[in-house]
mmCIF file with all atom_site columns, C-alpha atoms in Angstrom:
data_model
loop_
_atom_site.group_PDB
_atom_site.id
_atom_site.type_symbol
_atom_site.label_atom_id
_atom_site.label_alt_id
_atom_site.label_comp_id
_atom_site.label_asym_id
_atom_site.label_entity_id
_atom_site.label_seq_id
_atom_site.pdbx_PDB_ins_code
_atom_site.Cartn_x
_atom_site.Cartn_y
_atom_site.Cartn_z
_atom_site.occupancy
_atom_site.B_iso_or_equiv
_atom_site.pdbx_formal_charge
_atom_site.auth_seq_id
_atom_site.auth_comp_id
_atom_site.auth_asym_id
_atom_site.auth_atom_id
_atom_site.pdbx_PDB_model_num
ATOM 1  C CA . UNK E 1 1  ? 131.585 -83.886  -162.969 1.00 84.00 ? 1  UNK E CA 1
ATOM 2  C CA . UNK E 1 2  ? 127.355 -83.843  -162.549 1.00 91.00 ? 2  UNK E CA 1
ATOM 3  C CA . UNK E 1 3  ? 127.925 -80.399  -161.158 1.00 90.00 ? 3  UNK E CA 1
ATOM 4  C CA . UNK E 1 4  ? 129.989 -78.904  -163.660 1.00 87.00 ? 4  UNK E CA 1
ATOM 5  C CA . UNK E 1 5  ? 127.973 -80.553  -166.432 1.00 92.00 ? 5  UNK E CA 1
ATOM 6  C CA . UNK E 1 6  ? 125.124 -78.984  -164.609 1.00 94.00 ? 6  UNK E CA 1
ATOM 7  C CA . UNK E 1 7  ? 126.179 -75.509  -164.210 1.00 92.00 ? 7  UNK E CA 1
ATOM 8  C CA . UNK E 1 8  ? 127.253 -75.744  -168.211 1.00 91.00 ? 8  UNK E CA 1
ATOM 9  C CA . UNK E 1 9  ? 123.313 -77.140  -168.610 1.00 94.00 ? 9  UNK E CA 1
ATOM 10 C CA . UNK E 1 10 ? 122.102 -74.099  -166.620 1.00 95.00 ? 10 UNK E CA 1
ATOM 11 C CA . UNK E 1 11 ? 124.355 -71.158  -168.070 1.00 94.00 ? 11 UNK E CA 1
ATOM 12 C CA . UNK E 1 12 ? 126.496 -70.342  -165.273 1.00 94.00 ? 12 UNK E CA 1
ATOM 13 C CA . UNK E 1 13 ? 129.467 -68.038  -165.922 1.00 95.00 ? 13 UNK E CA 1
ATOM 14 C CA . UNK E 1 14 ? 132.154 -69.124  -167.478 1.00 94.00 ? 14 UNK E CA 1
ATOM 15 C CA . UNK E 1 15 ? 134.493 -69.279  -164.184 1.00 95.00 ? 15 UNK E CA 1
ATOM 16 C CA . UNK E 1 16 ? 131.909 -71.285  -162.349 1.00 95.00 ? 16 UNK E CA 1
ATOM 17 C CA . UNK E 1 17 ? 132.173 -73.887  -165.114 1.00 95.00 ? 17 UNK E CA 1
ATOM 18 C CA . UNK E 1 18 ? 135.699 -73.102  -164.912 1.00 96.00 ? 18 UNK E CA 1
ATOM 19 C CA . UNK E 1 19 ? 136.349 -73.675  -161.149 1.00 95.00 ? 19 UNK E CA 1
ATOM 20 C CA . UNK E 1 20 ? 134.024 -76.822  -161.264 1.00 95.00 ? 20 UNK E CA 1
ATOM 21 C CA . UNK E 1 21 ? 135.999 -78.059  -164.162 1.00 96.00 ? 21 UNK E CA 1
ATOM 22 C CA . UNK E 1 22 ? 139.180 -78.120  -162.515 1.00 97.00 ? 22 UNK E CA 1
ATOM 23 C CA . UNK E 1 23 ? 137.841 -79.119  -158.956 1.00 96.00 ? 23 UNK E CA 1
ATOM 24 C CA . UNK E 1 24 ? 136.254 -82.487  -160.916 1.00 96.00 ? 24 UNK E CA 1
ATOM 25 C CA . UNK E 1 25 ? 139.294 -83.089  -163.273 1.00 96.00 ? 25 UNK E CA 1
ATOM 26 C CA . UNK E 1 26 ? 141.532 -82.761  -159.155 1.00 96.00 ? 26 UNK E CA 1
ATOM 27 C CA . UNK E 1 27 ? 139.255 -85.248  -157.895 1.00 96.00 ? 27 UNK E CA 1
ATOM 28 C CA . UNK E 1 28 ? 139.878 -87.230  -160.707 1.00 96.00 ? 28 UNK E CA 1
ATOM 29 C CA . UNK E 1 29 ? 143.000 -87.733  -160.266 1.00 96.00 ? 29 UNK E CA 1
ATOM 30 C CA . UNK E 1 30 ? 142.876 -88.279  -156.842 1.00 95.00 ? 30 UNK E CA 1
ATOM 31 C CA . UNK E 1 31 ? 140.905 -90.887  -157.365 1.00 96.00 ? 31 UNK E CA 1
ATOM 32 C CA . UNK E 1 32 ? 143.220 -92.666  -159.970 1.00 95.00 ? 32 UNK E CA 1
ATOM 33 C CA . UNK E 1 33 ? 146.282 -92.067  -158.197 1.00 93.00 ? 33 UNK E CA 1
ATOM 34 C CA . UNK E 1 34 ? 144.757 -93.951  -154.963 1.00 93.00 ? 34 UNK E CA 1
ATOM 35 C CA . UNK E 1 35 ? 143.940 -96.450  -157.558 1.00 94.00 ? 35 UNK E CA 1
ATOM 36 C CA . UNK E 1 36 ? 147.298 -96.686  -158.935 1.00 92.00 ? 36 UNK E CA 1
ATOM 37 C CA . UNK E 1 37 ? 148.521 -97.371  -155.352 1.00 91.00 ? 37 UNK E CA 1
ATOM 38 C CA . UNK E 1 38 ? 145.759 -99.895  -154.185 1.00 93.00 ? 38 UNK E CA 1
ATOM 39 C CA . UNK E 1 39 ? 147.275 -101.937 -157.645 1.00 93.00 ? 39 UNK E CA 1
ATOM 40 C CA . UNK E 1 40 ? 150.922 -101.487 -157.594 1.00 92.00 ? 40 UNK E CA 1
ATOM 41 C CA . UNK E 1 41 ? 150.811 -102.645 -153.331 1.00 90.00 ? 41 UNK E CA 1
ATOM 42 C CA . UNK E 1 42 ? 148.633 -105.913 -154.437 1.00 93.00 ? 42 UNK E CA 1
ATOM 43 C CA . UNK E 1 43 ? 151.577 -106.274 -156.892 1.00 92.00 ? 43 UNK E CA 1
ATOM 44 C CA . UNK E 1 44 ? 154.151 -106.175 -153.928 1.00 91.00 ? 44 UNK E CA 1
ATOM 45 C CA . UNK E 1 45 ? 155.367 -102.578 -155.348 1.00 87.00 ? 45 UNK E CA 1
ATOM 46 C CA . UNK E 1 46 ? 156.044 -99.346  -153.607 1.00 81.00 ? 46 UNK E CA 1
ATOM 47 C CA . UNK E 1 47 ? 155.567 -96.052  -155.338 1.00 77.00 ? 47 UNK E CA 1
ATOM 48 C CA . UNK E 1 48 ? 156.868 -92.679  -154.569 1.00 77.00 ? 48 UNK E CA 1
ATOM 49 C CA . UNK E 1 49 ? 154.872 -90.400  -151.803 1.00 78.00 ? 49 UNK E CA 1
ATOM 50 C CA . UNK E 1 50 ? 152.217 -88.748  -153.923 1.00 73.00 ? 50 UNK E CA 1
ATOM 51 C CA . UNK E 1 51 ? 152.900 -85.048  -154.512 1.00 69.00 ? 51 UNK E CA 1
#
């Protein structure tokens, strides 16, 4: 997110912004889908594979 916040900050072209966007708002979800895992096994629950 710091990069794509950056290259908005620094007036890169619209597809850099663009790209970084997307890669962040990816490893975003990565991030709370790992989460979402981590919980529901504590809880004694499986979950589908992720995608």
């Amino acid at each position: 997110m710091r990069a794509n916040h950056q290259a908005q900050d620094e007036g890169k072209p619209a597809e850099e912004v663009e790209r970084l966007h997307l890669l962040a708002e990816s490893l975003f979800q990565v991030v709370c889908d790992y989460q979402l895992r981590v919980v529901a096994k504590a809880r004694g629950k499986d979950l589908p594979p992720p995608h």
